[in-house]
XYZ file of C-alpha atoms in Angstrom:
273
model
C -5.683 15.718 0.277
C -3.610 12.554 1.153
C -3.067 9.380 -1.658
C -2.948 6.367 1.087
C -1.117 4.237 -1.228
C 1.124 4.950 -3.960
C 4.581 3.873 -4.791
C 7.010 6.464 -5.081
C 9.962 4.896 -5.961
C 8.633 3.267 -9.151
C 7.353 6.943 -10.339
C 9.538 8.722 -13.287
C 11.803 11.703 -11.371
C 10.237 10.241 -8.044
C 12.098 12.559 -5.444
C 10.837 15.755 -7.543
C 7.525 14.320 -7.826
C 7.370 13.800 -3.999
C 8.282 17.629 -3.549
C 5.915 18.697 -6.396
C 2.659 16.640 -3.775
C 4.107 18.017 -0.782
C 4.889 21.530 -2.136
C 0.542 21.200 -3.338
C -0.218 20.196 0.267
C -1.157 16.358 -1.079
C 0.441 14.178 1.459
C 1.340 10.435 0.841
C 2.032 7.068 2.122
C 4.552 5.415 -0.006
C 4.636 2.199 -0.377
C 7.959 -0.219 -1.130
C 7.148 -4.003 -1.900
C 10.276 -5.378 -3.114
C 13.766 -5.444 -2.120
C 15.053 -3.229 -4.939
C 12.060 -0.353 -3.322
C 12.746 -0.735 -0.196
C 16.593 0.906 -0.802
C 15.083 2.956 -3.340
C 12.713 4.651 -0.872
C 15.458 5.068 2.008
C 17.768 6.570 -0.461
C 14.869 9.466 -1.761
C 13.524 9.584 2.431
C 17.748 10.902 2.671
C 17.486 13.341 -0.334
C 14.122 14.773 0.778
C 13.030 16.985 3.428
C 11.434 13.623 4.788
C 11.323 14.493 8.463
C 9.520 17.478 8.171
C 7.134 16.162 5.761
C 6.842 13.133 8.409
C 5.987 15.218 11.050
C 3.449 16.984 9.806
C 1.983 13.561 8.487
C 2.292 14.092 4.708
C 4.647 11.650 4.074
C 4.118 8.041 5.577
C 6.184 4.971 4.466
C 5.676 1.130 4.508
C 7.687 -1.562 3.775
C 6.925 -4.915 2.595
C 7.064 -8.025 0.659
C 4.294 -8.215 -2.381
C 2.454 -11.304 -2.622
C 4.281 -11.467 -6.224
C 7.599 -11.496 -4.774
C 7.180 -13.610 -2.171
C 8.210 -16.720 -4.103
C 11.446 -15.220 -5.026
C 12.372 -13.054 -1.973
C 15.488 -14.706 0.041
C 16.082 -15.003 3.686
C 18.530 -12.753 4.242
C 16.011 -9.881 2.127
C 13.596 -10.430 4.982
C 16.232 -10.216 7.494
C 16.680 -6.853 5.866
C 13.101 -6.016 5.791
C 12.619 -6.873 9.658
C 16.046 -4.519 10.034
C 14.192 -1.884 8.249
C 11.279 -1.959 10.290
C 12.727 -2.187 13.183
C 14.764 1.170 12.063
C 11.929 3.521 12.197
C 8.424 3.951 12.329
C 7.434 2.576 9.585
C 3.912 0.770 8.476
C 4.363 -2.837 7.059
C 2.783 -3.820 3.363
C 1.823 -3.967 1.280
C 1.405 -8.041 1.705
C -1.078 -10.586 1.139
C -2.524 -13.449 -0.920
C -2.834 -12.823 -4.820
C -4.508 -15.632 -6.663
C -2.354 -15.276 -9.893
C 0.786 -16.118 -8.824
C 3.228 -18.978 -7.201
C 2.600 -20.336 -3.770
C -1.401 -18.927 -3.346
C -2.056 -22.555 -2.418
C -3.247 -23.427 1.518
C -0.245 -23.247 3.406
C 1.921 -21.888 0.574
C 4.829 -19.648 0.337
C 2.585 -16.239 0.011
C 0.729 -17.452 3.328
C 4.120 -17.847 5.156
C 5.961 -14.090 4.086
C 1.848 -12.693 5.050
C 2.187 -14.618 8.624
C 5.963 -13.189 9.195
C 5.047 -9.925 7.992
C 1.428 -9.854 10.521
C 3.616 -10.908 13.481
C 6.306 -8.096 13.035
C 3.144 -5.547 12.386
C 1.903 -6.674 15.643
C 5.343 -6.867 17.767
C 5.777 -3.290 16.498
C 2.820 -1.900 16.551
C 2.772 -0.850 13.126
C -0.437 -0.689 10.643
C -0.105 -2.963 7.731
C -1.310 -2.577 4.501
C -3.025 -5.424 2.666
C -3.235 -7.007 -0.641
C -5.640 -9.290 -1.801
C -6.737 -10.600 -5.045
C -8.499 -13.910 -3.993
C -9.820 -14.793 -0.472
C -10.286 -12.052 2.041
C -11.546 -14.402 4.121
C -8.461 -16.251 3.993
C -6.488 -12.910 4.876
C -8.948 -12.759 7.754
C -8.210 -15.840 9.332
C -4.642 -15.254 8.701
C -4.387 -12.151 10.955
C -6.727 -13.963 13.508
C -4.352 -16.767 13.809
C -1.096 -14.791 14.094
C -3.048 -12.640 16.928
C -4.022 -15.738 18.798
C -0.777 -16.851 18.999
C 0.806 -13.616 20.584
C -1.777 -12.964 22.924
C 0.366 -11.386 25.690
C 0.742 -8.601 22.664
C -1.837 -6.361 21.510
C -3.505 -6.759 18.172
C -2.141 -5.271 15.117
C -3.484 -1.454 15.383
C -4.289 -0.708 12.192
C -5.475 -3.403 9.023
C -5.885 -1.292 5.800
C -7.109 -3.226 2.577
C -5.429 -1.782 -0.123
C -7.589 -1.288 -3.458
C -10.282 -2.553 -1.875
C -13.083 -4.769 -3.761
C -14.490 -7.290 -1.328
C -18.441 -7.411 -0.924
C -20.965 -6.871 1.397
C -20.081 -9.522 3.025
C -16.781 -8.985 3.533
C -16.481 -5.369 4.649
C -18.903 -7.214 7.523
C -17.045 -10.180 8.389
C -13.880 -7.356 8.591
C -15.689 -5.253 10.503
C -17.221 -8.085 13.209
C -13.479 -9.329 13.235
C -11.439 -5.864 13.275
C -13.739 -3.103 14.399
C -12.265 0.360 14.176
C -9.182 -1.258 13.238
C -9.945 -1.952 9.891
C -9.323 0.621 7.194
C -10.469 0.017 3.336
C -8.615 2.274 0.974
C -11.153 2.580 -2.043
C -9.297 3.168 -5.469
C -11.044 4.253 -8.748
C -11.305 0.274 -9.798
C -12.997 -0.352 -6.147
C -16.161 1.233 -8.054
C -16.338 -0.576 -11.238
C -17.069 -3.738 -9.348
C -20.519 -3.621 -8.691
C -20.738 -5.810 -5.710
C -18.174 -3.390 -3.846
C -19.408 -0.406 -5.089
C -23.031 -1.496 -3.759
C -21.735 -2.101 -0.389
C -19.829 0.955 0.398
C -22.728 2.720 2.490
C -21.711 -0.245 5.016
C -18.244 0.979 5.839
C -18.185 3.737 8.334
C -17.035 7.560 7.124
C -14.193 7.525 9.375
C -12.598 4.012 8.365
C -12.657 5.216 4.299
C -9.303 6.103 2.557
C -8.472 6.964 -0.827
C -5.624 5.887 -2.794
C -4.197 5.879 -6.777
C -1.820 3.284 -6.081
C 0.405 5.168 -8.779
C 3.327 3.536 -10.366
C 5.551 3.410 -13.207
C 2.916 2.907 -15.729
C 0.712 5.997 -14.251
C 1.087 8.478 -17.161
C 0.300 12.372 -17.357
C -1.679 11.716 -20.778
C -3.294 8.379 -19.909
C -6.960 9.313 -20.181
C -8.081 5.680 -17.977
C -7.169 5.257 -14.745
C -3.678 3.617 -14.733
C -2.257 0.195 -13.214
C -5.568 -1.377 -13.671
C -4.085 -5.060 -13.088
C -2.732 -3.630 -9.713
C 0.772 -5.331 -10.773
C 3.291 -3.666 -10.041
C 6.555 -4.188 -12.564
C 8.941 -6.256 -10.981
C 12.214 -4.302 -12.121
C 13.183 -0.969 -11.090
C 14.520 1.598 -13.281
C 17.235 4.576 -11.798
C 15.738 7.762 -12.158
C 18.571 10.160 -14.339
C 20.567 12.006 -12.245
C 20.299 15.329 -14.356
C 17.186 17.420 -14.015
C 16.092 19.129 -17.908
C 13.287 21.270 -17.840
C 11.654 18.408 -19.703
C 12.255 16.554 -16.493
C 10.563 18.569 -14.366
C 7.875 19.537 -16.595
C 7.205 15.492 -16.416
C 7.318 15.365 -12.483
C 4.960 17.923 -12.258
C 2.888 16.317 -14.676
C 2.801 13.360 -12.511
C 2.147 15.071 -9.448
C -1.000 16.736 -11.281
C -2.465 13.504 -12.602
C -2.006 11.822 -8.484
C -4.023 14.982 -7.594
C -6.711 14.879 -10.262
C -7.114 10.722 -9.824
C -7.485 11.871 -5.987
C -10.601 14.058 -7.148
C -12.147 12.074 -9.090
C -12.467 9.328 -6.835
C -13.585 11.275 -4.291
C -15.944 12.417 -6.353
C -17.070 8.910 -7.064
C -17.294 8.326 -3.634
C -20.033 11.214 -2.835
C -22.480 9.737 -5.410
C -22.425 6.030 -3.672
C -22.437 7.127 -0.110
């Protein structure tokens, strides 16, 4: 079992959750969108047994900028985030375009962080995760555009649409553009919309993933499938230093519910496809 996109860092006792999936065999790519994450998640890759769980492939990592932070993020945080990058082998994203907030305009701020964060997926040769609550077809042209101009390097390797809930038309205009290199991570919320839910038969087998995209507000006792805004908070919290048996009962708590989302939505995938 592997959750394609969750975000660690913003989970309650987050480095004993991450042992709690790996110790169940439920690998993970973590995903850091904001400045605050990104130290966050190279602080718990230092406390965990990260390189083991990286080379077996059950713990991947991206960083990135979210289309809700781009407004705000400063130079010198991107110079960090292309420093980053550049320090391992690490996935880019999640970026994007989100409709509901500053600079989704043509040409906008959100446009320029995607752009910058496309080119560095392609110089490195890096998959990058994508977010998009708007215009895929916008994100589309995007990636085409950044390819064109770096045609002496190869195309970005991997494009995986995060939480995905384009149509039938979509998931063919991706795969006409991208081929094999597109990836659409399906979370439980990618089957209430009826549109995407009715076009799922048109994705191949091999280019589905599965995700929770669990976060802060992903609870233990939280009957409905949590984060349904796909928002993540914008503040971070420190997770205590001191370990109760409260604590742990909580992290394994957490771990379960990732697990039994995971299920469930691959159950829900078997009855559409």
């Amino acid at each position: 079992m592997f959750d394609f996109h969750l975000h660690l860092s913003r989970l309650p006792h987050s480095a004993d959750v991450a042992k709690a999936l790996l110790q169940a065999d439920c690998g993970f790519n973590n995903v850091a969108c904001e400045p605050w994450e990104w130290e966050k998640s190279m602080e718990l890759m230092k406390i965990t047994d990260v390189q083991h769980a990286q080379s077996a492939t059950k713990w991947t990592q991206a960083f990135g900028v979210h289309p809700m932070a781009a407004a705000q993020v400063s130079e010198s945080e991107m110079n960090r985030l292309e420093q980053i990058l550049r320090s391992g082998d690490y996935a880019v994203g999640e970026c994007g375009l989100d409709k509901r907030f500053e600079g989704y305009e043509s040409a906008g701020v959100q446009e320029l962080i995607f752009k910058r964060q496309v080119k560095w997926a392609q110089e490195l040769n890096r998959p990058i995760q994508v977010h998009c609550v708007g215009d895929y077809s916008r994100i589309l042209k995007m990636i085409a555009d950044v390819e064109c101009c770096q045609r002496e390097t190869a195309p970005v390797p991997q494009v995986i649409f995060h939480r995905f809930g384009g149509d039938a038309g979509i998931i063919k205009a991706t795969l006409q553009q991208l081929g094999t290199r597109a990836l659409f991570s399906l979370h439980a919320d990618s089957f209430r919309k009826k549109s995407t839910a009715a076009a799922m038969g048109l994705i191949p087998r091999e280019q589905v993933r599965f995700e929770t995209d669990a976060d802060e507000s992903f609870s233990p006792n939280d009957a409905n499938t949590p984060n349904g805004a796909d928002v993540p908070p914008r503040n971070g919290s420190d997770t205590p230093k001191g370990e109760s048996a409260s604590d742990c009962s909580t992290s394994a708590a957490v771990a379960s519910r990732i697990q039994e989302c995971l299920e469930r939505i691959h159950g829900l995938f078997s009855q559409v496809y």
